[in-house]
Amino acid sequence: MQTLFCSFSVGFYKKLLSVIIFAFISVPIIAQEDYPGYDELSVEMIVPNLGTIEIPIAIKGQDAFIPVKELFDYLKIKNEETEDGIKGFVIHPDSSYSINVSRNNIIYKDREFTLNEGQYIKTPLNLYLKSNLFGEIFGLDTEFSFRSLSVTMKTEKELPVIKQMRLKKLRKNLNRVKGIVKPDTTIGRKYPFFKAGTLDWGVVTTQQSEFENDNRLTFGLGTMFLGGETNLMLNYSTRVPFDSRNQFYQWRYVNNESKLFKQVTAGRIFTRATSSLFAPVSGVQVTNSPFQNRRSFGTYTLNDYTNPRWTVELYVNNILVEFTEADASGFYTFNVPLMYGNTAVRLKFYGPYGQERVEERIINIPYNFVPKNELEYTLSAGIVENEDLNRFSRINFNYGLSNAITIGGGAEYLSGLSSGEVMPFVNSSIRFASNFLFTGEYMHGVKGEGLLSYRTPGNLQVDLNYIKYHEDQTAINFNYLEERKISFSAPIRAKNFSMFSRFSVNQIIMPTTQFTTAQLLLSGAIMGISTNLTTYGIYNDRVKEPTIYTSISQNYRLPHNFLFSPQVQYDFSRNQFNNIIAELERPVFKQGFINIAYEHNLLRNANIFEFGLRYAFNFAQTSMTSRLGNRNNSFVQSARGSLILDDNTGYVMANNRTAMSRAAVSIMPFLDFNTNGKRDPMEPLVSGMEIKNTSGKLTYNEDETILRITELQPYIDLLLEINPNSLDNIAWKVKNEKIKVHTIPNQFQEIEVPVEVLGEVAGMVYLKKGNSINGQGRIIVNILNKSGKLVKEILTEADGYFTYLGLKPGAYTAEIDPNQMKKLGYTAGKAIEFEIRVDKYGDIVDTLEFIITTD
């Protein structure tokens, strides 16, 4: 595109003059002494689904003649030059053709078409056919416009060039789905010994009339230390004594290329323990399970409750895979992708106007599959930070018998258990079909469990779960004997509503009693109104009558951006309303919102009025809430944000979202004058560069020379695609438009993007015959570097003009192609040496002239 644009800018007036002369004076643009009676010029050809190219044509009278080889080369149609013409095939070898000008015929698909002398033009450089013949013989209809000097092609054939483009696009999309990317360059992974990075902070103050006031302070520090991610979180409260159990500290090293171990974690570890642990575990964990996700082969339904209309983010192995918005009652649902290997699922919660819940829920997915013939292990050991400081360890292995069957086992140890400190276990996960999953586990002396899940093509899902506990076990801190659960879930769609439905029954058997709970849930949109209807039923064999109550909540969007949210709960057992809530809120100041709410709780005889104001600054999330009631009055003020140090440029960035354990990159495009790929002191930064795809938050510095992307997931291969058209100068070219970088948490990774400054060469080629000198088209001009290596072949236009933009600074030689001269029997002038100098805007050498003569 740069070359075409440059050609247009340099030769526009010359071409315009040619059109005027041709249209109004009918003087030949180029004299063809050996082949009189026609004129040759370059025009634009428009091909559907491909675009526009520049192609030379010959004009004879009112007819246009198109070069066969030039056109077929562009369309990727097989063609070979012969002594008498051209032969090849169109799309398929069965559709062969031969154009023989000595016999004045064209043979296509065993049919012969006779040519007369007025239907073709044969020159030493090319064979031209009358434009209508391409449509009549080959099905390639062409239409020439004298007014616009353009040719339009129409065809129903799937031309090879179109097929290649379609297949290339399909392969590209398929590779993206598979996670396969082909970058132009890759930024190597570097884990520094130490690097300061991020600081998260948060302040919450609470004043209450009937209880003690509370001030809470949170500080989180994210760094790189000893080549690993290091995160420290300090939580302080004036009402709660300082306790190490409320603090967080973790060091983690990740290397997915290692075969022995891929992840090493020290400090607070995620144990996946079966035993009931009511305090965090501090220790060490080693695993050869890769941090990045493997191929997904199915889904697992996950649903729960949070605050109404909050956004819930789903992370699988620390990678954001999906997000959704909770409904009017706070219900949300996900289809969690099932991955081969250890799947750790986390949920993060964000309010509709910038509120952020620091809490993260860790969820174990029961299905654990490993690829065929692979063995994965996880070893954890540490101290439970409870009063007894119990010792804990767990080791588990999983082996893939096939891609559909995984078996595993291991042992768990917890000191102080009277039922046995060592608890061996075995497990298995089986995929009978794409929608039929089973997992089971037996832990000696503790429990046996089985889960069967089936999903129909219409997304009706049935889950059966049964757990049998050992009577004397003390590892799990409750006295259940059995748990039985069945669940049905399915989407319900009609013209005016779309709902998610779920019906579940859960029965718990204990030594002296049993409980049965049932739930029917309908969540979705009715006539565009977000609605949640949930009915609960609770039955205890010690009570004659069950407890049944229903909650309904909705969101109504009113004029002027008001949102009205009523919620009511009715108890059928008591024939009364338990709770009534009404809330009205509206966005204010673009990045904030104000809300007014009233709650009447009939069970506690409580009336509560609430007024709240939240605002999201660029550097912090702030809020103020007042709750006035007949039992207690409370006032809460909060603020939270983060700081990120870009030590590459000495810049400190403030953000209103958490930054700890997130990755960031700083992209610095620069003019690479010496083309060594590294930024030297005299090479300036380039402003205005744009990124096509950004998965995080993109910001620029003041002069737009540095691009910073924050809030990225760590330990993933991020593909950055530079938009080359965003640069101001046509002579500037990005060498590597696709850059792959492995993201590292708690730091800005510096990515230098070299922008080459290219030069342009241009000139004319003339043909001398006797006393006549005229520009000659279709001549090949070779550009050689100082080592004599071919850099570029340039084909002259119909009037002999040639141009090329794309030469790096240095010494070059231009020559007429000797092989072409030998074939044509012409003699070319001497080669011309020239130099492309270093220039910020690109050097131009446009004085080259060649004269060729006939022997």
PDB file of C-alpha atoms in Angstrom, residues 422-576:
ATOM      1  CA  VAL A 422      -2.795 -40.285  57.327  1.00  0.00           C
ATOM      2  CA  MET A 423      -5.656 -40.499  54.804  1.00  0.00           C
ATOM      3  CA  PRO A 424      -4.872 -42.254  51.497  1.00  0.00           C
ATOM      4  CA  PHE A 425      -7.279 -41.751  48.598  1.00  0.00           C
ATOM      5  CA  VAL A 426      -7.953 -42.794  45.007  1.00  0.00           C
ATOM      6  CA  ASN A 427     -10.009 -40.983  42.383  1.00  0.00           C
ATOM      7  CA  SER A 428     -11.042 -41.110  38.754  1.00  0.00           C
ATOM      8  CA  SER A 429     -12.698 -38.867  36.184  1.00  0.00           C
ATOM      9  CA  ILE A 430     -14.420 -40.376  33.139  1.00  0.00           C
ATOM     10  CA  ARG A 431     -15.961 -38.731  30.101  1.00  0.00           C
ATOM     11  CA  PHE A 432     -18.330 -41.276  28.546  1.00  0.00           C
ATOM     12  CA  ALA A 433     -19.371 -38.873  25.804  1.00  0.00           C
ATOM     13  CA  SER A 434     -19.007 -35.190  25.061  1.00  0.00           C
ATOM     14  CA  ASN A 435     -21.898 -34.376  27.442  1.00  0.00           C
ATOM     15  CA  PHE A 436     -21.654 -37.252  29.962  1.00  0.00           C
ATOM     16  CA  LEU A 437     -19.175 -36.880  32.861  1.00  0.00           C
ATOM     17  CA  PHE A 438     -18.466 -38.910  36.003  1.00  0.00           C
ATOM     18  CA  THR A 439     -16.027 -38.377  38.830  1.00  0.00           C
ATOM     19  CA  GLY A 440     -15.514 -40.413  41.975  1.00  0.00           C
ATOM     20  CA  GLU A 441     -13.176 -40.403  44.974  1.00  0.00           C
ATOM     21  CA  TYR A 442     -12.660 -42.645  47.966  1.00  0.00           C
ATOM     22  CA  MET A 443     -10.622 -41.483  50.964  1.00  0.00           C
ATOM     23  CA  HIS A 444      -9.921 -44.211  53.487  1.00  0.00           C
ATOM     24  CA  GLY A 445     -11.625 -43.654  56.821  1.00  0.00           C
ATOM     25  CA  VAL A 446     -13.232 -40.375  55.678  1.00  0.00           C
ATOM     26  CA  LYS A 447     -15.705 -40.607  52.809  1.00  0.00           C
ATOM     27  CA  GLY A 448     -16.647 -41.913  49.380  1.00  0.00           C
ATOM     28  CA  GLU A 449     -18.152 -39.615  46.759  1.00  0.00           C
ATOM     29  CA  GLY A 450     -19.568 -39.811  43.244  1.00  0.00           C
ATOM     30  CA  LEU A 451     -20.861 -37.137  40.860  1.00  0.00           C
ATOM     31  CA  LEU A 452     -22.627 -37.831  37.567  1.00  0.00           C
ATOM     32  CA  SER A 453     -23.466 -35.013  35.158  1.00  0.00           C
ATOM     33  CA  TYR A 454     -25.295 -35.083  31.830  1.00  0.00           C
ATOM     34  CA  ARG A 455     -26.070 -32.229  29.476  1.00  0.00           C
ATOM     35  CA  THR A 456     -28.352 -32.503  26.452  1.00  0.00           C
ATOM     36  CA  PRO A 457     -27.759 -30.604  23.187  1.00  0.00           C
ATOM     37  CA  GLY A 458     -30.551 -28.252  24.309  1.00  0.00           C
ATOM     38  CA  ASN A 459     -28.495 -27.353  27.452  1.00  0.00           C
ATOM     39  CA  LEU A 460     -30.710 -29.276  29.878  1.00  0.00           C
ATOM     40  CA  GLN A 461     -28.312 -30.402  32.587  1.00  0.00           C
ATOM     41  CA  VAL A 462     -28.858 -33.087  35.229  1.00  0.00           C
ATOM     42  CA  ASP A 463     -26.439 -33.543  38.157  1.00  0.00           C
ATOM     43  CA  LEU A 464     -26.531 -36.428  40.641  1.00  0.00           C
ATOM     44  CA  ASN A 465     -24.260 -36.269  43.682  1.00  0.00           C
ATOM     45  CA  TYR A 466     -23.893 -38.782  46.499  1.00  0.00           C
ATOM     46  CA  ILE A 467     -21.479 -38.698  49.464  1.00  0.00           C
ATOM     47  CA  LYS A 468     -21.110 -41.394  52.144  1.00  0.00           C
ATOM     48  CA  TYR A 469     -19.162 -40.339  55.255  1.00  0.00           C
ATOM     49  CA  HIS A 470     -17.394 -42.714  57.633  1.00  0.00           C
ATOM     50  CA  GLU A 471     -19.174 -42.745  61.001  1.00  0.00           C
ATOM     51  CA  ASP A 472     -16.007 -42.204  63.076  1.00  0.00           C
ATOM     52  CA  GLN A 473     -14.194 -39.703  60.830  1.00  0.00           C
ATOM     53  CA  THR A 474     -12.973 -36.443  62.394  1.00  0.00           C
ATOM     54  CA  ALA A 475     -11.231 -34.913  59.371  1.00  0.00           C
ATOM     55  CA  ILE A 476     -14.381 -33.127  58.187  1.00  0.00           C
ATOM     56  CA  ASN A 477     -15.898 -30.984  60.894  1.00  0.00           C
ATOM     57  CA  PHE A 478     -19.552 -32.120  60.846  1.00  0.00           C
ATOM     58  CA  ASN A 479     -21.445 -35.267  61.720  1.00  0.00           C
ATOM     59  CA  TYR A 480     -23.082 -35.988  58.388  1.00  0.00           C
ATOM     60  CA  LEU A 481     -23.570 -39.606  57.436  1.00  0.00           C
ATOM     61  CA  GLU A 482     -24.815 -39.099  53.895  1.00  0.00           C
ATOM     62  CA  GLU A 483     -25.488 -36.322  51.386  1.00  0.00           C
ATOM     63  CA  ARG A 484     -27.801 -36.795  48.419  1.00  0.00           C
ATOM     64  CA  LYS A 485     -28.384 -34.141  45.822  1.00  0.00           C
ATOM     65  CA  ILE A 486     -30.122 -33.919  42.482  1.00  0.00           C
ATOM     66  CA  SER A 487     -30.275 -30.833  40.304  1.00  0.00           C
ATOM     67  CA  PHE A 488     -32.006 -29.942  37.019  1.00  0.00           C
ATOM     68  CA  SER A 489     -31.169 -26.774  35.116  1.00  0.00           C
ATOM     69  CA  ALA A 490     -32.256 -25.575  31.691  1.00  0.00           C
ATOM     70  CA  PRO A 491     -32.803 -22.375  29.723  1.00  0.00           C
ATOM     71  CA  ILE A 492     -36.380 -21.295  29.010  1.00  0.00           C
ATOM     72  CA  ARG A 493     -36.932 -19.060  26.014  1.00  0.00           C
ATOM     73  CA  ALA A 494     -40.071 -17.511  24.597  1.00  0.00           C
ATOM     74  CA  LYS A 495     -40.974 -14.463  22.562  1.00  0.00           C
ATOM     75  CA  ASN A 496     -41.125 -12.031  25.497  1.00  0.00           C
ATOM     76  CA  PHE A 497     -38.791 -13.596  28.040  1.00  0.00           C
ATOM     77  CA  SER A 498     -35.585 -15.563  28.432  1.00  0.00           C
ATOM     78  CA  MET A 499     -34.935 -17.338  31.714  1.00  0.00           C
ATOM     79  CA  PHE A 500     -32.452 -19.657  33.399  1.00  0.00           C
ATOM     80  CA  SER A 501     -34.221 -22.259  35.515  1.00  0.00           C
ATOM     81  CA  ARG A 502     -32.884 -24.588  38.175  1.00  0.00           C
ATOM     82  CA  PHE A 503     -34.598 -27.081  40.463  1.00  0.00           C
ATOM     83  CA  SER A 504     -32.548 -28.841  43.124  1.00  0.00           C
ATOM     84  CA  VAL A 505     -33.200 -31.139  46.078  1.00  0.00           C
ATOM     85  CA  ASN A 506     -30.576 -31.734  48.760  1.00  0.00           C
ATOM     86  CA  GLN A 507     -30.922 -34.260  51.577  1.00  0.00           C
ATOM     87  CA  ILE A 508     -28.566 -34.494  54.555  1.00  0.00           C
ATOM     88  CA  ILE A 509     -28.635 -37.597  56.785  1.00  0.00           C
ATOM     89  CA  MET A 510     -27.295 -37.192  60.351  1.00  0.00           C
ATOM     90  CA  PRO A 511     -27.226 -39.726  63.224  1.00  0.00           C
ATOM     91  CA  THR A 512     -30.476 -38.525  64.821  1.00  0.00           C
ATOM     92  CA  THR A 513     -32.234 -36.492  62.165  1.00  0.00           C
ATOM     93  CA  GLN A 514     -32.319 -35.537  58.504  1.00  0.00           C
ATOM     94  CA  PHE A 515     -32.842 -32.313  56.575  1.00  0.00           C
ATOM     95  CA  THR A 516     -34.276 -31.885  53.093  1.00  0.00           C
ATOM     96  CA  THR A 517     -34.054 -28.623  51.214  1.00  0.00           C
ATOM     97  CA  ALA A 518     -35.471 -27.767  47.808  1.00  0.00           C
ATOM     98  CA  GLN A 519     -35.053 -24.741  45.584  1.00  0.00           C
ATOM     99  CA  LEU A 520     -36.784 -23.570  42.425  1.00  0.00           C
ATOM    100  CA  LEU A 521     -35.101 -20.659  40.695  1.00  0.00           C
ATOM    101  CA  LEU A 522     -36.102 -18.605  37.666  1.00  0.00           C
ATOM    102  CA  SER A 523     -33.731 -15.835  36.607  1.00  0.00           C
ATOM    103  CA  GLY A 524     -33.739 -13.751  33.454  1.00  0.00           C
ATOM    104  CA  ALA A 525     -35.527 -10.965  31.619  1.00  0.00           C
ATOM    105  CA  ILE A 526     -39.313 -10.647  31.260  1.00  0.00           C
ATOM    106  CA  MET A 527     -40.410  -7.928  28.826  1.00  0.00           C
ATOM    107  CA  GLY A 528     -36.919  -6.447  29.203  1.00  0.00           C
ATOM    108  CA  ILE A 529     -37.154  -6.347  33.024  1.00  0.00           C
ATOM    109  CA  SER A 530     -34.487  -8.221  34.977  1.00  0.00           C
ATOM    110  CA  THR A 531     -36.382 -10.610  37.250  1.00  0.00           C
ATOM    111  CA  ASN A 532     -35.469 -13.263  39.800  1.00  0.00           C
ATOM    112  CA  LEU A 533     -38.025 -15.556  41.406  1.00  0.00           C
ATOM    113  CA  THR A 534     -36.710 -18.043  43.968  1.00  0.00           C
ATOM    114  CA  THR A 535     -38.750 -20.416  46.103  1.00  0.00           C
ATOM    115  CA  TYR A 536     -37.188 -22.299  49.013  1.00  0.00           C
ATOM    116  CA  GLY A 537     -38.491 -25.289  50.915  1.00  0.00           C
ATOM    117  CA  ILE A 538     -36.934 -26.672  54.125  1.00  0.00           C
ATOM    118  CA  TYR A 539     -38.081 -29.857  55.844  1.00  0.00           C
ATOM    119  CA  ASN A 540     -36.838 -31.441  59.085  1.00  0.00           C
ATOM    120  CA  ASP A 541     -38.244 -34.779  60.199  1.00  0.00           C
ATOM    121  CA  ARG A 542     -38.567 -33.344  63.736  1.00  0.00           C
ATOM    122  CA  VAL A 543     -40.964 -30.651  62.519  1.00  0.00           C
ATOM    123  CA  LYS A 544     -44.402 -31.475  61.178  1.00  0.00           C
ATOM    124  CA  GLU A 545     -44.748 -28.614  58.695  1.00  0.00           C
ATOM    125  CA  PRO A 546     -42.098 -27.584  56.158  1.00  0.00           C
ATOM    126  CA  THR A 547     -40.919 -23.997  55.804  1.00  0.00           C
ATOM    127  CA  ILE A 548     -41.636 -22.510  52.374  1.00  0.00           C
ATOM    128  CA  TYR A 549     -40.942 -18.955  51.298  1.00  0.00           C
ATOM    129  CA  THR A 550     -40.500 -17.067  48.033  1.00  0.00           C
ATOM    130  CA  SER A 551     -38.373 -14.069  47.082  1.00  0.00           C
ATOM    131  CA  ILE A 552     -38.917 -11.919  44.013  1.00  0.00           C
ATOM    132  CA  SER A 553     -36.720  -9.053  42.904  1.00  0.00           C
ATOM    133  CA  GLN A 554     -36.711  -6.891  39.782  1.00  0.00           C
ATOM    134  CA  ASN A 555     -34.928  -3.988  38.125  1.00  0.00           C
ATOM    135  CA  TYR A 556     -36.915  -1.260  36.332  1.00  0.00           C
ATOM    136  CA  ARG A 557     -35.093   1.270  34.182  1.00  0.00           C
ATOM    137  CA  LEU A 558     -36.979   4.553  34.440  1.00  0.00           C
ATOM    138  CA  PRO A 559     -36.594   7.800  32.495  1.00  0.00           C
ATOM    139  CA  HIS A 560     -33.616  10.087  33.207  1.00  0.00           C
ATOM    140  CA  ASN A 561     -31.338   7.090  33.996  1.00  0.00           C
ATOM    141  CA  PHE A 562     -33.136   6.130  37.202  1.00  0.00           C
ATOM    142  CA  LEU A 563     -33.062   2.468  38.239  1.00  0.00           C
ATOM    143  CA  PHE A 564     -35.771   1.202  40.570  1.00  0.00           C
ATOM    144  CA  SER A 565     -35.133  -2.125  42.351  1.00  0.00           C
ATOM    145  CA  PRO A 566     -37.922  -3.611  44.491  1.00  0.00           C
ATOM    146  CA  GLN A 567     -37.521  -6.872  46.407  1.00  0.00           C
ATOM    147  CA  VAL A 568     -40.023  -8.744  48.562  1.00  0.00           C
ATOM    148  CA  GLN A 569     -39.970 -12.038  50.479  1.00  0.00           C
ATOM    149  CA  TYR A 570     -43.138 -13.901  51.451  1.00  0.00           C
ATOM    150  CA  ASP A 571     -43.307 -16.779  53.969  1.00  0.00           C
ATOM    151  CA  PHE A 572     -46.066 -19.270  53.102  1.00  0.00           C
ATOM    152  CA  SER A 573     -45.627 -21.070  56.422  1.00  0.00           C
ATOM    153  CA  ARG A 574     -46.562 -17.942  58.406  1.00  0.00           C
ATOM    154  CA  ASN A 575     -48.705 -16.361  55.686  1.00  0.00           C
ATOM    155  CA  GLN A 576     -46.826 -13.078  55.997  1.00  0.00           C
TER     156      GLN A 576
END
